[in-house]
Amino acid sequence: MRLFIVSCDFKNDLNIESKITGELNKHDGVRFKKDAWLLRTEATSEDIYLSVLSHLRPETCIIIAEVLHEPHYHMPQGITSWIKRNPAV
């Protein structure tokens, strides 16, 4: 399993946010900000990108990056607990 961080700037477009959120929620993960997720999945970053591509507008910014085995982070306890239960393998 891989661990990814995904961040997307929806430009306050609720329609795009809803569609992208629906795609990302198909993976095991946690949304830790309005515009950011941690995903644990067998998918590649390209798979994730292609799943949301049709919902992106030219002005929509998105980044999908694999998290290495020992990430450094400072987050609320609930998110920290999720990361510890779902390490990158």
Backbone as a ProteinNet text record, in pm:
[ID]
protein_1_A
[PRIMARY]
MRLFIVSCDFKNDLNIESKITGELNKHDGVRFKKDAWLLRTEATSEDIYLSVLSHLRPETCIIIAEVLHEPHYHMPQGITSWIKRNPAV
[TERTIARY]
84	0	88.4	41	112.5	33.1	102.8	40.2	64.8	-43	-34.1	-94.7	-41.1	-104.6	-158	-283.3	-347.8	-399	-367.8	-417.5	-475.1	-592.5	-661.2	-723.8	-697.4	-757.3	-881.3	-997.4	-1123.8	-1171.2	-1104.7	-1145.3	-1290.9	-1332.1	-1468.3	-1576	-1544	-1640.5	-1692.4	-1812.6	-1868.7	-1895.7	-1926.3	-1951	-1823.9	-1712.7	-1585	-1543.1	-1559.6	-1522.5	-1598.4	-1726.5	-1809.5	-1763.8	-1736	-1695	-1557.7	-1463.1	-1328.7	-1332.3	-1407.4	-1420.9	-1478.5	-1577.6	-1635.6	-1533.5	-1448.5	-1344.2	-1241.3	-1196.9	-1094	-1147.6	-1275.5	-1335.4	-1347.4	-1318.7	-1318.9	-1197.1	-1098.8	-977.5	-990.4	-915.5	-908.5	-830.3	-886.1	-814.5	-883.5	-825	-878.5	-859.3	-965.2	-958.2	-919.4	-803.3	-756.8	-767.6	-802.6	-833.6	-942.9	-1003	-1108.9	-1058.9	-929.9	-875.5	-760.6	-751	-636.7	-673.6	-616.2	-641.2	-510.2	-514.6	-414.2	-485.3	-429.5	-490.8	-395.7	-450.5	-374.3	-437.6	-360.1	-417.7	-312.2	-358.4	-270.9	-251.2	-333.1	-327	-195.1	-161.6	-45.4	-93	0.4	-37.8	-105.4	-61.7	-124.6	-268.6	-293.3	-430.5	-520.7	-471.2	-549.9	-575	-470.3	-483.1	-584.4	-574.7	-666.5	-811.4	-831	-967.1	-1034.5	-956.6	-1015	-998.8	-919.9	-885.5	-1007	-1109.7	-1225.4	-1300.9	-1275	-1343.5	-1263.4	-1138.9	-1052.9	-1079.5	-1078.4	-1086.3	-944.8	-920.8	-784	-728.8	-813.8	-766.3	-757.6	-797.9	-792.8	-650.6	-599.3	-464.9	-478.4	-400.1	-399.5	-257.1	-222.9	-93.6	-119.4	-56	-66.7	76.7	114.1	252.4	255.8	340.6	356.8	436.7	390.5	456.7	556.7	676.6	779.6	750.8	830.4	803.1	804.3	878.4	885	855.9	730.4	698.6	711.8	739.2	741.8	615.2	542.9	414.9	377.9	290.8	230.7	83.6	0.8	-141.7	-219.7	-351.1	-433.5	-424	-454.6	-440.4	-513.6	-634.6	-709.9	-637.7	-577.3	-503.9	-374	-305.6	-183	-210.4	-320	-356.9	-382.3	-450.6	-478.2	-347.4	-253.6	-124.2	-51.4	-51.8	18.6	-48.2	-179.9	-249.5	-235.6	-198	-193.5	-58.6	48.2	180.5	199.1	287.3	325.1	401.7	377.2	443	539.4
-118.4	0	124.6	223.5	351.5	456.2	557.2	668.3	793.6	865.4	986.8	1103.8	1220.7	1343.7	1409.8	1451.7	1515.6	1650.7	1753.8	1887.3	1946.3	2006.9	2061.2	2195.7	2295.4	2427.4	2433.2	2427.6	2421.8	2557.4	2664.1	2799.9	2826.8	2776.4	2794.5	2742.3	2641.8	2578.8	2450.7	2458.6	2345.7	2225.2	2247	2137.3	2055.1	2123.1	2054.6	1987.3	2057.5	2000.3	1870.2	1870.4	1751.8	1634.7	1660.7	1553.6	1496.4	1584	1537.7	1465.1	1517.7	1451.3	1311.1	1296.8	1165.5	1067.4	1113.5	1025.9	987.9	1085.5	1057.7	971.3	983.9	903.1	755.3	720.4	580.1	506.3	582.6	526.4	532.4	446.1	454.4	581.1	666.2	788.6	875.5	991.1	1087.7	1227.2	1306.4	1445.6	1526.7	1592.1	1662.8	1814.4	1862.5	2003.7	2006.2	2122.7	2135	2091.9	2110.9	2085.3	1983.9	1898.9	1808	1673.9	1567.2	1430.3	1355.7	1253	1148.8	1023.8	957.8	838.1	719.6	606.6	481.4	390.6	354.9	286.5	206.6	112.9	39.4	119.1	221.3	302.3	378.7	421.1	507.6	652.2	744.3	885.8	914.8	847.4	865.7	815.5	701.5	650.3	750.9	806.8	905.6	1028.3	1076.2	1193.5	1168.8	1055.3	1026.7	1013.9	971.5	958	1093.1	1198.2	1331.4	1423.9	1383.4	1469	1530.4	1453.5	1505.3	1612.2	1623	1722.1	1850.9	1852.1	1968.5	2072.6	2196.4	2308.6	2364	2442	2493.9	2567.8	2634.1	2711.5	2630.1	2503.2	2417.8	2367	2384.4	2336.1	2209.9	2107	1984.2	1930.2	1872.6	1805.5	1672.4	1569.1	1433.8	1385.5	1359	1319.4	1201.1	1104.2	989.3	1030.7	985.3	1014.4	903	941.2	841.6	773.3	672.9	588	660	765.3	835.3	983.8	1018	1159.3	1239	1365	1456.3	1540.2	1549.5	1620	1669.4	1765.6	1815	1834.1	1747.4	1748.4	1715.1	1739.3	1702.9	1553.3	1514.3	1376.5	1276.8	1308.4	1214.8	1183.4	1282.4	1262.6	1187	1224.2	1155.2	1007	976.4	836.4	762.3	827.2	763.6	733.1	826.7	806.1	687	678.9	569.6	434.3	432	306.2	268.3	361.9	339.9	380.3	316.9	355.2	312.8	382.3	339.7	209.5	116.6	-15.2	-29
0	0	0	-66.5	-73.1	3	50.1	118.8	35.7	4.2	-76.7	-1.8	-29.1	13.6	-112.9	-106.1	-220.4	-174	-248.7	-218.9	-346.6	-333.9	-450.3	-415.9	-496.9	-480.1	-567.9	-505	-578.7	-631	-590.9	-631.8	-593.8	-477.3	-425.7	-519.5	-598.1	-688.7	-622.2	-563.8	-489.4	-578.5	-704.9	-797.7	-819.4	-846.3	-864.7	-734.2	-623	-493.5	-468	-495.6	-473.7	-560.3	-686.8	-778.6	-742.2	-711.9	-676.3	-542.6	-448.4	-318.6	-336.6	-422.5	-449.4	-503.4	-593.4	-648.6	-542.3	-464.3	-364.1	-250.3	-221.3	-114.8	-152.3	-277	-318.5	-262.2	-213.9	-154.1	-2.3	65.9	210.9	242.6	323.4	352.4	453.7	474	568	508.1	517.5	473.1	595.6	590.4	708.9	696.1	580.1	556.6	451	432.6	331.9	193.8	169.5	36.5	35.1	139.4	144.6	208	152.3	196.8	214.3	297.6	300	252.3	152.4	95.9	110.3	150.9	154.4	50	-50.8	-165.5	-241.4	-320.9	-413.1	-541.9	-561.3	-683.2	-692	-812.6	-832.9	-832.8	-827.2	-834.5	-968.2	-1073.7	-1204.6	-1202.7	-1138.7	-1128.4	-1058.5	-949.1	-874.2	-961.1	-1026.4	-1113.2	-1225.1	-1290.5	-1400.9	-1353.1	-1228.9	-1176.5	-1154.8	-1135	-1112.5	-1233.1	-1330.1	-1444	-1513	-1536.3	-1610.1	-1531.4	-1401.7	-1318.3	-1302.2	-1350.7	-1333.3	-1440	-1399	-1493.1	-1509.7	-1614	-1635.2	-1513.2	-1437.3	-1321.8	-1192.2	-1197	-1078.5	-1056.8	-935.1	-901.4	-816.7	-848.6	-770.9	-765.4	-651.7	-639	-568.8	-619.7	-564.8	-545.9	-422	-395	-299.8	-332.3	-244.9	-121.7	-6.8	119.7	147.2	179.3	209.2	342.6	374.7	490.6	624.3	638.5	766.2	746.8	725.4	704.5	834.3	821.5	934.9	925.1	1033.3	1029.7	1168.6	1170.8	1294	1263.1	1319	1288.8	1415.3	1412.9	1527.9	1557.4	1679.7	1726.2	1637.1	1591.6	1508.1	1378.2	1316.9	1192	1220.7	1328	1366.3	1390.5	1457	1482.6	1352.2	1256.9	1127.8	1056.3	1056.6	989.5	1052.2	1184.1	1251.7	1221.8	1205.9	1174.1	1027.8	941.9	797.2	738.6	782.1	730.3	584.8	516.9	381.9	396.5	307.1	315.6	199.3
[MASK]
+++++++++++++++++++++++++++++++++++++++++++++++++++++++++++++++++++++++++++++++++++++++++

